[in-house]
Amino acid sequence: MKIDGRQTSIEIKEELKLEIDQWVEQGGKRPHLAAVLVGEDAASMSYVRGKIKSCEKVGIVSTLIKKPASISQEELLDIIDDLNSNNEVDGYIVQLPLPGQIDEHTVTLRINPEKDVDGFHPQNLGRMMLGLDTFLPATPFGIVTLLDRYNIPTEGKHCVVLGRSNIVGTPLSVLLSRKRNPGNCTVTIVHSRTKNIKEILLQADILVAAIGRAAFVQSDMVKPGAVVIDVGINRVDDINAKRGYRLVGDVDYTGVSEIASFITPVPGGVGPMTIVSLLKNTLKAAQRKS
Ligand code: GUN
């Protein structure tokens, strides 16, 4: 069965719009998200556009701060300091990746954790580790929400996460092993140095692919009946496509969908859920301040 992230995200956005309208009617401040976009990376530009458009749909004010790829680290840190002290802005993101002259850790550490709606600051990641209230990183939050909305049982399941990035694989492995629902999974992380990846993937009741390699997971690597979550968004050349490329996930959808019990497509799976998670965090940031 296809897990329809697009449809689920539309439903959540409708719920969020109602919640935000109510919040504002009762005198609350309308939430405001800012996004900092550095350079002209086509994928980043497309993601940020999607985030801004979704803000409009739910009644969140948004500001886009666009800077050239040549920006210095000092200039970017000044922008972050301004956002930290701007009371109008409840939360903001700095879209990653950043150009080589800028150290991502330095940037992340400078973000006020109270405004870190990406949930990337060590304080927020640490709170997540401890199961305390925090801004959950958007993609893991979106995946957990999808599992919840589709009533997919996770307790006692073996979840194999393919990929150990700071923004997806590592935080997701923590979230799914926590003592709550969704959670209570037995989690294995596999990565580029793992031996016998295929053997381990075949043991997964829930398989999350987040390594950024087009169609890496083939049907002979998946246990029949497994739940497959595809986080990959890879561009592959396609002369028949309008833009000259098409988007594919880390999973070979055609083959794997025949044996999986549930599977997320690309596009229309995890991607739209990442955006609604960011919107939820932004509302939370606005509500926390009052
Ligand atoms: N680049 C890829 N995913 C993300 C995300 O969730 N947030 C930010 N800031 N950058 C990203």
GROMACS .gro file of C-alpha atoms and ligand atoms in nm:
model
  301
    1MET     CA    1   0.000   0.000   0.000
    2LYS     CA    2   0.124   0.343  -0.089
    3ILE     CA    3   0.176   0.584   0.201
    4ASP     CA    4   0.049   0.910   0.057
    5GLY     CA    5   0.260   1.181   0.219
    6ARG     CA    6   0.118   1.448  -0.006
    7GLN     CA    7  -0.243   1.377   0.096
    8THR     CA    8  -0.149   1.345   0.463
    9SER     CA    9   0.037   1.676   0.446
   10ILE     CA   10  -0.269   1.845   0.292
   11GLU     CA   11  -0.484   1.717   0.581
   12ILE     CA   12  -0.233   1.834   0.841
   13LYS     CA   13  -0.205   2.175   0.675
   14GLU     CA   14  -0.585   2.213   0.694
   15GLU     CA   15  -0.573   2.123   1.065
   16LEU     CA   16  -0.284   2.363   1.120
   17LYS     CA   17  -0.465   2.647   0.944
   18LEU     CA   18  -0.763   2.605   1.177
   19GLU     CA   19  -0.535   2.592   1.479
   20ILE     CA   20  -0.346   2.905   1.370
   21ASP     CA   21  -0.669   3.095   1.292
   22GLN     CA   22  -0.800   3.008   1.637
   23TRP     CA   23  -0.473   3.106   1.801
   24VAL     CA   24  -0.477   3.445   1.628
   25GLU     CA   25  -0.848   3.501   1.702
   26GLN     CA   26  -0.772   3.449   2.069
   27GLY     CA   27  -0.511   3.724   2.056
   28GLY     CA   28  -0.203   3.514   1.979
   29LYS     CA   29   0.069   3.647   1.752
   30ARG     CA   30   0.054   3.520   1.396
   31PRO     CA   31   0.356   3.288   1.358
   32HIS     CA   32   0.643   3.413   1.143
   33LEU     CA   33   0.905   3.191   0.979
   34ALA     CA   34   1.220   3.323   0.812
   35ALA     CA   35   1.431   3.118   0.571
   36VAL     CA   36   1.790   3.199   0.480
   37LEU     CA   37   1.891   3.069   0.139
   38VAL     CA   38   2.254   3.099   0.033
   39GLY     CA   39   2.354   3.049  -0.330
   40GLU     CA   40   2.167   2.911  -0.628
   41ASP     CA   41   2.157   2.537  -0.559
   42ALA     CA   42   1.853   2.426  -0.760
   43ALA     CA   43   1.732   2.166  -0.508
   44SER     CA   44   1.767   2.405  -0.212
   45MET     CA   45   1.583   2.679  -0.402
   46SER     CA   46   1.301   2.439  -0.478
   47TYR     CA   47   1.276   2.319  -0.113
   48VAL     CA   48   1.271   2.672   0.023
   49ARG     CA   49   1.006   2.777  -0.231
   50GLY     CA   50   0.794   2.485  -0.111
   51LYS     CA   51   0.836   2.591   0.251
   52ILE     CA   52   0.739   2.953   0.181
   53LYS     CA   53   0.436   2.849  -0.026
   54SER     CA   54   0.317   2.618   0.250
   55CYS     CA   55   0.346   2.899   0.506
   56GLU     CA   56   0.098   3.101   0.302
   57LYS     CA   57  -0.146   2.809   0.293
   58VAL     CA   58  -0.166   2.780   0.672
   59GLY     CA   59  -0.145   3.149   0.760
   60ILE     CA   60   0.217   3.168   0.873
   61VAL     CA   61   0.398   3.489   0.777
   62SER     CA   62   0.723   3.416   0.596
   63THR     CA   63   1.037   3.608   0.504
   64LEU     CA   64   1.293   3.482   0.255
   65ILE     CA   65   1.648   3.610   0.295
   66LYS     CA   66   1.842   3.527  -0.019
   67LYS     CA   67   2.219   3.575  -0.031
   68PRO     CA   68   2.484   3.502  -0.295
   69ALA     CA   69   2.708   3.193  -0.263
   70SER     CA   70   3.004   3.429  -0.212
   71ILE     CA   71   2.874   3.551   0.128
   72SER     CA   72   3.134   3.537   0.404
   73GLN     CA   73   3.078   3.346   0.724
   74GLU     CA   74   3.086   3.672   0.922
   75GLU     CA   75   2.812   3.823   0.706
   76LEU     CA   76   2.597   3.514   0.749
   77LEU     CA   77   2.652   3.515   1.126
   78ASP     CA   78   2.543   3.882   1.132
   79ILE     CA   79   2.218   3.784   0.960
   80ILE     CA   80   2.168   3.512   1.221
   81ASP     CA   81   2.232   3.758   1.505
   82ASP     CA   82   1.971   3.991   1.353
   83LEU     CA   83   1.718   3.709   1.330
   84ASN     CA   84   1.792   3.606   1.688
   85SER     CA   85   1.711   3.956   1.813
   86ASN     CA   86   1.417   4.026   1.579
   87ASN     CA   87   1.103   3.984   1.791
   88GLU     CA   88   0.883   3.964   1.483
   89VAL     CA   89   1.046   3.635   1.378
   90ASP     CA   90   0.940   3.333   1.585
   91GLY     CA   91   1.153   3.074   1.410
   92TYR     CA   92   1.393   3.047   1.120
   93ILE     CA   93   1.599   2.806   0.916
   94VAL     CA   94   1.927   2.828   0.731
   95GLN     CA   95   1.889   2.599   0.434
   96LEU     CA   96   2.168   2.342   0.403
   97PRO     CA   97   2.407   2.267   0.240
   98LEU     CA   98   2.610   2.587   0.268
   99PRO     CA   99   2.903   2.690   0.046
  100GLY     CA  100   3.247   2.554   0.138
  101GLN     CA  101   3.376   2.876   0.300
  102ILE     CA  102   3.107   2.849   0.570
  103ASP     CA  103   3.124   2.605   0.858
  104GLU     CA  104   2.779   2.454   0.912
  105HIS     CA  105   2.845   2.375   1.279
  106THR     CA  106   2.943   2.735   1.354
  107VAL     CA  107   2.622   2.853   1.188
  108THR     CA  108   2.402   2.600   1.369
  109LEU     CA  109   2.555   2.685   1.706
  110ARG     CA  110   2.481   3.055   1.652
  111ILE     CA  111   2.106   2.997   1.604
  112ASN     CA  112   1.902   3.078   1.914
  113PRO     CA  113   1.768   2.733   2.020
  114GLU     CA  114   1.430   2.897   2.094
  115LYS     CA  115   1.404   2.988   1.724
  116ASP     CA  116   1.568   2.673   1.585
  117VAL     CA  117   1.259   2.529   1.416
  118ASP     CA  118   1.480   2.286   1.220
  119GLY     CA  119   1.576   2.127   1.553
  120PHE     CA  120   1.944   2.115   1.450
  121HIS     CA  121   2.096   2.299   1.749
  122PRO     CA  122   2.276   2.067   1.997
  123GLN     CA  123   2.045   2.190   2.274
  124ASN     CA  124   1.739   2.075   2.083
  125LEU     CA  125   1.901   1.750   1.968
  126GLY     CA  126   2.007   1.687   2.328
  127ARG     CA  127   1.653   1.748   2.454
  128MET     CA  128   1.528   1.504   2.193
  129MET     CA  129   1.779   1.243   2.318
  130LEU     CA  130   1.635   1.285   2.668
  131GLY     CA  131   1.272   1.275   2.551
  132LEU     CA  132   1.213   1.637   2.663
  133ASP     CA  133   0.987   1.882   2.483
  134THR     CA  134   1.177   2.029   2.187
  135PHE     CA  135   1.167   2.112   1.818
  136LEU     CA  136   1.207   1.774   1.650
  137PRO     CA  137   1.412   1.777   1.327
  138ALA     CA  138   1.163   1.812   1.043
  139THR     CA  139   1.231   1.498   0.839
  140PRO     CA  140   1.241   1.248   1.129
  141PHE     CA  141   0.935   1.425   1.277
  142GLY     CA  142   0.755   1.387   0.943
  143ILE     CA  143   0.838   1.016   0.921
  144VAL     CA  144   0.717   0.945   1.274
  145THR     CA  145   0.397   1.139   1.199
  146LEU     CA  146   0.336   0.930   0.885
  147LEU     CA  147   0.380   0.604   1.078
  148ASP     CA  148   0.136   0.736   1.337
  149ARG     CA  149  -0.127   0.854   1.087
  150TYR     CA  150  -0.117   0.521   0.906
  151ASN     CA  151  -0.145   0.332   1.237
  152ILE     CA  152   0.167   0.135   1.156
  153PRO     CA  153   0.277  -0.053   1.470
  154THR     CA  154   0.637   0.014   1.568
  155GLU     CA  155   0.669  -0.143   1.914
  156GLY     CA  156   0.913  -0.434   1.913
  157LYS     CA  157   0.977  -0.397   1.541
  158HIS     CA  158   1.324  -0.409   1.395
  159CYS     CA  159   1.383  -0.079   1.221
  160VAL     CA  160   1.687  -0.054   0.997
  161VAL     CA  161   1.794   0.301   0.911
  162LEU     CA  162   2.016   0.326   0.606
  163GLY     CA  163   2.224   0.644   0.649
  164ARG     CA  164   2.365   0.828   0.953
  165SER     CA  165   2.332   1.195   0.861
  166ASN     CA  166   2.290   1.452   1.137
  167ILE     CA  167   1.956   1.565   0.999
  168VAL     CA  168   1.788   1.233   0.918
  169GLY     CA  169   1.947   0.897   1.003
  170THR     CA  170   2.097   0.972   1.343
  171PRO     CA  171   1.802   1.164   1.496
  172LEU     CA  172   1.548   0.922   1.347
  173SER     CA  173   1.726   0.626   1.506
  174VAL     CA  174   1.689   0.796   1.845
  175LEU     CA  175   1.323   0.887   1.791
  176LEU     CA  176   1.222   0.537   1.689
  177SER     CA  177   1.397   0.371   1.981
  178ARG     CA  178   1.241   0.599   2.243
  179LYS     CA  179   0.996   0.461   2.495
  180ARG     CA  180   0.678   0.592   2.337
  181ASN     CA  181   0.446   0.542   2.046
  182PRO     CA  182   0.555   0.560   1.765
  183GLY     CA  183   0.882   0.424   1.898
  184ASN     CA  184   0.993   0.124   2.103
  185CYS     CA  185   1.169  -0.011   1.796
  186THR     CA  186   1.489  -0.210   1.795
  187VAL     CA  187   1.701   0.011   1.572
  188THR     CA  188   2.003  -0.073   1.358
  189ILE     CA  189   2.188   0.198   1.165
  190VAL     CA  190   2.372   0.086   0.853
  191HIS     CA  191   2.610   0.311   0.659
  192SER     CA  192   2.890   0.316   0.405
  193ARG     CA  193   3.129   0.121   0.633
  194THR     CA  194   2.878  -0.148   0.728
  195LYS     CA  195   2.964  -0.499   0.618
  196ASN     CA  196   2.686  -0.718   0.471
  197ILE     CA  197   2.434  -0.432   0.429
  198LYS     CA  198   2.197  -0.652   0.232
  199GLU     CA  199   2.178  -0.917   0.505
  200ILE     CA  200   2.088  -0.655   0.763
  201LEU     CA  201   1.833  -0.480   0.541
  202LEU     CA  202   1.661  -0.814   0.488
  203GLN     CA  203   1.596  -0.830   0.864
  204ALA     CA  204   1.407  -0.499   0.867
  205ASP     CA  205   1.038  -0.482   0.960
  206ILE     CA  206   1.068  -0.109   0.895
  207LEU     CA  207   1.333   0.004   0.648
  208VAL     CA  208   1.423   0.371   0.620
  209ALA     CA  209   1.644   0.463   0.325
  210ALA     CA  210   1.832   0.793   0.366
  211ILE     CA  211   2.166   0.766   0.188
  212GLY     CA  212   2.109   0.980  -0.120
  213ARG     CA  213   2.178   0.709  -0.380
  214ALA     CA  214   1.920   0.665  -0.651
  215ALA     CA  215   1.736   0.331  -0.637
  216PHE     CA  216   1.998   0.178  -0.403
  217VAL     CA  217   1.745  -0.045  -0.228
  218GLN     CA  218   1.632  -0.319  -0.463
  219SER     CA  219   1.357  -0.574  -0.405
  220ASP     CA  220   1.607  -0.851  -0.316
  221MET     CA  221   1.716  -0.643  -0.015
  222VAL     CA  222   1.369  -0.614   0.139
  223LYS     CA  223   1.181  -0.864   0.354
  224PRO     CA  224   0.832  -0.937   0.216
  225GLY     CA  225   0.576  -0.737   0.415
  226ALA     CA  226   0.826  -0.475   0.536
  227VAL     CA  227   0.732  -0.109   0.573
  228VAL     CA  228   0.961   0.097   0.349
  229ILE     CA  229   1.021   0.469   0.403
  230ASP     CA  230   1.215   0.641   0.127
  231VAL     CA  231   1.383   0.969   0.226
  232GLY     CA  232   1.598   1.004  -0.087
  233ILE     CA  233   1.537   1.280  -0.341
  234ASN     CA  234   1.779   1.221  -0.629
  235ARG     CA  235   1.775   1.391  -0.967
  236VAL     CA  236   1.840   1.160  -1.260
  237ASP     CA  237   1.871   1.276  -1.620
  238ASP     CA  238   1.563   1.205  -1.829
  239ILE     CA  239   1.540   1.351  -2.178
  240ASN     CA  240   1.168   1.278  -2.184
  241ALA     CA  241   1.099   1.487  -1.874
  242LYS     CA  242   0.999   1.852  -1.912
  243ARG     CA  243   1.289   1.976  -1.698
  244GLY     CA  244   1.540   1.724  -1.835
  245TYR     CA  245   1.546   1.524  -1.512
  246ARG     CA  246   1.314   1.333  -1.284
  247LEU     CA  247   1.318   1.273  -0.911
  248VAL     CA  248   1.377   0.925  -0.775
  249GLY     CA  249   1.420   0.799  -0.422
  250ASP     CA  250   1.681   0.573  -0.264
  251VAL     CA  251   1.443   0.280  -0.323
  252ASP     CA  252   1.354   0.110  -0.651
  253TYR     CA  253   0.983   0.187  -0.610
  254THR     CA  254   0.851  -0.036  -0.889
  255GLY     CA  255   1.020  -0.353  -0.765
  256VAL     CA  256   0.998  -0.292  -0.390
  257SER     CA  257   0.630  -0.185  -0.393
  258GLU     CA  258   0.543  -0.540  -0.501
  259ILE     CA  259   0.671  -0.692  -0.177
  260ALA     CA  260   0.644  -0.413   0.083
  261SER     CA  261   0.329  -0.386   0.297
  262PHE     CA  262   0.361  -0.005   0.298
  263ILE     CA  263   0.590   0.218   0.095
  264THR     CA  264   0.638   0.594   0.051
  265PRO     CA  265   0.676   0.722  -0.306
  266VAL     CA  266   0.920   0.988  -0.428
  267PRO     CA  267   0.800   1.251  -0.484
  268GLY     CA  268   0.490   1.271  -0.264
  269GLY     CA  269   0.609   1.071   0.036
  270VAL     CA  270   0.839   1.204   0.307
  271GLY     CA  271   0.913   1.541   0.135
  272PRO     CA  272   0.576   1.709   0.199
  273MET     CA  273   0.579   1.576   0.557
  274THR     CA  274   0.912   1.748   0.621
  275ILE     CA  275   0.750   2.078   0.532
  276VAL     CA  276   0.447   2.033   0.759
  277SER     CA  277   0.677   1.943   1.047
  278LEU     CA  278   0.857   2.273   1.000
  279LEU     CA  279   0.522   2.455   1.004
  280LYS     CA  280   0.422   2.275   1.325
  281ASN     CA  281   0.751   2.375   1.486
  282THR     CA  282   0.699   2.737   1.381
  283LEU     CA  283   0.355   2.748   1.544
  284LYS     CA  284   0.506   2.591   1.855
  285ALA     CA  285   0.779   2.860   1.860
  286ALA     CA  286   0.517   3.137   1.841
  287GLN     CA  287   0.302   2.980   2.112
  288ARG     CA  288   0.598   2.921   2.343
  289LYS     CA  289   0.691   3.287   2.341
  290SER     CA  290   0.362   3.402   2.488
  291GUN     N1  291   1.862   2.060   0.366
  291GUN     C1  292   1.803   1.941   0.347
  291GUN     N2  293   1.704   1.921   0.438
  291GUN     C2  294   1.704   2.030   0.518
  291GUN     C3  295   1.624   2.069   0.629
  291GUN     O1  296   1.534   1.998   0.677
  291GUN     N3  297   1.654   2.192   0.682
  291GUN     C4  298   1.752   2.271   0.633
  291GUN     N4  299   1.775   2.387   0.694
  291GUN     N5  300   1.828   2.237   0.530
  291GUN     C5  301   1.803   2.118   0.472
   0.00000   0.00000   0.00000
